[in-house]
Amino acid sequence: MKYAFFPGCVSQGGAPELYPAARMVCDRMGIELEEITGWTCTGAGVIQEKNQLFGDTLNARNFAKAEQMGLPIMTICSTCQGVMSQANHRMRNPEYLAEINSHLAEEGLEYSGDSEPKHLLWILIEDYGLDRLGALITRPLNELKIAPFYGCYIVRPTEALDIAEHPERQQSLEMLIQLLGATLVDFEGKTRCCGFPILTINQRNSMAMVGKHTSEVKDLGADAMVTPCPLCHLNLDGFQPKAASQARRSIDLPILHMPQLIGLAMGMSPNELGLKRHIVSTGPLEVKMRGR
Amino acid sequence: MDVTIRVKRQDPEAQDERRRPYWQEYPVTIADNATVLDALIQIREDDDGTLSLRCSCRSAICGSCAMRINGHAGLACKTIANTVVQNGVITVEPAGVMPVVKDLVVNFDMFWEKIEAVDPYLKHMGQEPEGEYIVSNDAMLHLSSVTACIMCGACVSDCTVLEVDPTFLGPAALAKAYRFTADPRDGDAEGVSMERLWGLSEPTGIWDCTRCNECVQACPKGVAPMDRIMAMREQAIQAGYDNNNGARHTDAFTESVGHSGRLDELRLPIKSVGMMNLPALMDYMPVAFRAMRRGKMPPIMHQNVENVEAVRRIFNRTQPEPASPQVSNNSPFG
């Protein structure tokens, strides 16, 4: 299996531990990743609110490059997934696609409109298969209680994400957590907003969202929360101390990137998976894993 | 079809434990094509007359029966029961955000206060036209998708911002505001609603939305409130109301990617709160310090993507108006 790899900005910026962890896990699964050269930001939904045409053209450029490589696209960022899917959805309109292609022509690129970018989470279930992944689990996480956190972009709007054709996408994280041997800690907030998009605009509300979700899960007895979105990770992990002080309580809930959780269940060490880089200490989780 | 309807009930005026929310299960046999509302009415008629709910038209027109079905807001009368049954159970709760009056009935006062707060009527600035207002078919067709709102409150129920901040104007009122900012008859002679856009750019307005898409998903009428909020952000920036964190964030983000191809994560928050906003910048220091200690800081020197010239050309080509600033080589994102 081989994919045109679209890592997204944050996996090499604010959450640099995600990129190597994802590569290690894919390597173990025998999934070959060839990074799209000169890929650009998807716009993250921010560019789209000012200039949708520019944002969508950037996405079409990435898709066209992957088409030249003859490979399907994999991303490891939920926000990128959502923005790519939404742009793709709009480009199903042939007139709009033609307009976008007119802006790509100068670089010698053309997008067919047929790309189907997929997050690693979806690839595991739809392309790779949970049975095959299960066979690589050498260190089941039986002692851990893990809560899922999807965030927004990988679950809404359902139309752009083809949820009707792939209903399992709405249960994918839960399926993964259970496959890895952990106990699922389900909670209503798993598909709500982490608050990251308004961090610099209304920090108080952003912190209230972080505090609400992390403390709810903590109080349900979870050892950690896992997310397929590095932007959610930035807020839920990086700003959790601030959210805790706003909420006037301690929280200390480790937040794991999805590939890190898979890596732990494959027997990789917390160090090589970059857990040391997290703001909220993953120490208690590691102690629990050692202690059985 | 045999199904169990699991209802979250509450009677805030009761003197016993029913004051607090509790779950009650009703096993019912319903027709295969029955709606969730049909099931609830059947329960109320045949099993338990104390179950309270609001409904009227049963045809997704009146907007009375919005509630949470399996955790997400929608109209009970528009939801076919057998499409939402999970392991033989359908979970029904009152709409979120608004206070519960009893069981599935919520108090809409805050909903209407927010609608009133956006002045939901045409405000033409300047000289009145001598005859009737002439509006193009296209403009009216565009507005018809927003005026399709039936005020059911499903979007408000599931809004992630209102959940933590009741002062936010919220999706229904902001969609209503767009119905006027996009109306050529509202505002000045060019149809620009300057006064509205100024007010909507203030805190509690358009920039407080998280873009979570919950309202788009919840709306039973395709109003897509979040998309309207995004359109108003563009209108506000174009009208010159760009001296706020939200507009600066959008501008800085777009410029960063337009110039280098990728996001400059280090400079974005600085540019969003404003370079000279020392208190806000100091506020970020502990977070930045913690990140630095863990080796999580984005690179100090932001790199351009390969063939960045092509990206800059696309940026320049896709600018909406010729008056828009072009990316220059002395951009601060150099």
Tab-separated table of C-alpha atoms in Angstrom, chain A residues 143-279:
chain	number	residue	atom	x	y	z
A	143	GLU	CA	-5.102	-1.466	31.696
A	144	LEU	CA	-5.935	1.880	30.074
A	145	LYS	CA	-9.210	3.757	29.956
A	146	ILE	CA	-9.256	5.960	26.867
A	147	ALA	CA	-11.770	8.593	25.743
A	148	PRO	CA	-12.162	9.522	22.060
A	149	PHE	CA	-12.097	13.122	20.867
A	150	TYR	CA	-12.961	13.622	17.194
A	151	GLY	CA	-13.400	17.389	17.178
A	152	CYS	CA	-15.463	18.897	14.381
A	153	TYR	CA	-13.905	18.621	10.967
A	154	ILE	CA	-13.746	14.833	10.655
A	155	VAL	CA	-17.437	14.383	11.540
A	156	ARG	CA	-19.219	17.467	10.137
A	157	PRO	CA	-20.704	18.444	7.767
A	158	THR	CA	-21.637	14.830	7.023
A	159	GLU	CA	-22.512	15.558	3.399
A	160	ALA	CA	-19.006	16.675	2.431
A	161	LEU	CA	-17.446	13.790	4.385
A	162	ASP	CA	-19.544	11.103	2.654
A	163	ILE	CA	-20.759	9.793	6.003
A	164	ALA	CA	-23.902	8.343	4.399
A	165	GLU	CA	-21.739	5.970	2.318
A	166	HIS	CA	-19.359	5.365	5.242
A	167	PRO	CA	-21.407	5.376	8.461
A	168	GLU	CA	-18.566	3.577	10.264
A	169	ARG	CA	-16.564	6.818	10.101
A	170	GLN	CA	-18.657	8.125	13.004
A	171	GLN	CA	-17.598	5.176	15.172
A	172	SER	CA	-14.036	4.825	13.907
A	173	LEU	CA	-12.184	6.120	16.975
A	174	GLU	CA	-14.237	3.975	19.346
A	175	MET	CA	-13.556	0.927	17.172
A	176	LEU	CA	-9.848	1.691	17.196
A	177	ILE	CA	-9.640	2.231	20.969
A	178	GLN	CA	-11.317	-1.109	21.584
A	179	LEU	CA	-9.189	-2.898	18.998
A	180	LEU	CA	-6.070	-1.688	20.823
A	181	GLY	CA	-7.352	-3.384	23.968
A	182	ALA	CA	-8.202	-0.251	25.969
A	183	THR	CA	-11.469	0.368	27.783
A	184	LEU	CA	-13.590	2.939	25.972
A	185	VAL	CA	-14.659	5.969	28.004
A	186	ASP	CA	-17.495	7.367	25.940
A	187	PHE	CA	-18.735	10.927	26.479
A	188	GLU	CA	-21.025	13.372	24.736
A	189	GLY	CA	-18.366	16.003	24.116
A	190	LYS	CA	-16.340	13.796	21.763
A	191	THR	CA	-17.653	15.502	18.624
A	192	ARG	CA	-17.827	19.042	20.040
A	193	CYS	CA	-15.401	21.892	19.402
A	194	CYS	CA	-12.053	21.949	21.250
A	195	GLY	CA	-12.058	25.760	21.106
A	196	PHE	CA	-8.865	26.115	19.066
A	197	PRO	CA	-10.336	28.226	16.223
A	198	ILE	CA	-11.252	31.040	18.644
A	199	LEU	CA	-8.106	30.815	20.788
A	200	THR	CA	-6.817	34.231	19.742
A	201	ILE	CA	-10.296	35.740	19.390
A	202	ASN	CA	-12.119	34.760	22.570
A	203	GLN	CA	-9.662	32.962	24.793
A	204	ARG	CA	-12.085	32.754	27.687
A	205	ASN	CA	-14.587	30.708	25.660
A	206	SER	CA	-11.811	28.644	24.113
A	207	MET	CA	-10.487	27.738	27.578
A	208	ALA	CA	-14.006	26.998	28.808
A	209	MET	CA	-14.313	24.397	26.021
A	210	VAL	CA	-10.953	22.790	26.858
A	211	GLY	CA	-11.863	22.729	30.546
A	212	LYS	CA	-15.313	21.277	29.936
A	213	HIS	CA	-14.192	18.330	27.807
A	214	THR	CA	-11.013	17.409	29.650
A	215	SER	CA	-12.505	17.622	33.128
A	216	GLU	CA	-15.591	15.659	32.089
A	217	VAL	CA	-13.408	12.827	30.818
A	218	LYS	CA	-11.086	13.041	33.811
A	219	ASP	CA	-14.065	12.722	36.151
A	220	LEU	CA	-15.210	9.631	34.235
A	221	GLY	CA	-11.918	8.010	35.220
A	222	ALA	CA	-10.111	8.144	31.866
A	223	ASP	CA	-6.316	7.810	31.790
A	224	ALA	CA	-6.064	9.758	28.542
A	225	MET	CA	-7.942	11.169	25.597
A	226	VAL	CA	-6.997	10.351	22.012
A	227	THR	CA	-7.551	12.616	19.014
A	228	PRO	CA	-6.986	12.374	15.252
A	229	CYS	CA	-6.650	16.190	15.105
A	230	PRO	CA	-3.362	17.977	15.903
A	231	LEU	CA	-5.189	21.290	16.326
A	232	CYS	CA	-7.451	19.792	18.979
A	233	HIS	CA	-4.260	18.424	20.543
A	234	LEU	CA	-2.673	21.888	20.625
A	235	ASN	CA	-5.587	23.278	22.588
A	236	LEU	CA	-6.526	20.288	24.766
A	237	ASP	CA	-2.893	19.598	25.720
A	238	GLY	CA	-1.004	22.868	25.263
A	239	PHE	CA	-3.625	25.070	26.867
A	240	GLN	CA	-4.949	22.613	29.441
A	241	PRO	CA	-2.999	24.226	32.331
A	242	LYS	CA	-4.555	27.594	31.464
A	243	ALA	CA	-8.010	26.013	31.116
A	244	ALA	CA	-7.559	24.329	34.489
A	245	SER	CA	-6.704	27.603	36.179
A	246	GLN	CA	-9.731	29.271	34.583
A	247	ALA	CA	-11.897	26.370	35.804
A	248	ARG	CA	-10.218	26.609	39.252
A	249	ARG	CA	-9.508	22.895	39.426
A	250	SER	CA	-6.771	20.451	38.513
A	251	ILE	CA	-7.289	18.360	35.390
A	252	ASP	CA	-3.973	16.726	34.299
A	253	LEU	CA	-5.480	14.598	31.541
A	254	PRO	CA	-2.885	13.349	29.019
A	255	ILE	CA	-3.930	13.883	25.394
A	256	LEU	CA	-2.519	11.456	22.822
A	257	HIS	CA	-2.292	11.764	19.067
A	258	MET	CA	-4.006	8.800	17.424
A	259	PRO	CA	-0.768	7.323	15.955
A	260	GLN	CA	0.857	7.509	19.399
A	261	LEU	CA	-1.858	5.331	20.919
A	262	ILE	CA	-1.496	2.816	18.082
A	263	GLY	CA	2.289	2.891	18.504
A	264	LEU	CA	2.029	2.111	22.231
A	265	ALA	CA	-0.121	-0.925	21.401
A	266	MET	CA	2.519	-1.994	18.866
A	267	GLY	CA	5.074	-2.028	21.668
A	268	MET	CA	6.853	1.203	20.740
A	269	SER	CA	8.227	3.170	23.674
A	270	PRO	CA	6.647	6.408	24.916
A	271	ASN	CA	9.973	8.123	24.240
A	272	GLU	CA	10.235	7.214	20.590
A	273	LEU	CA	6.582	8.208	20.118
A	274	GLY	CA	7.371	11.687	21.457
A	275	LEU	CA	5.168	11.575	24.586
A	276	LYS	CA	7.803	13.620	26.389
A	277	ARG	CA	6.909	16.568	24.182
A	278	HIS	CA	3.415	16.893	25.577
A	279	ILE	CA	2.599	19.737	27.927
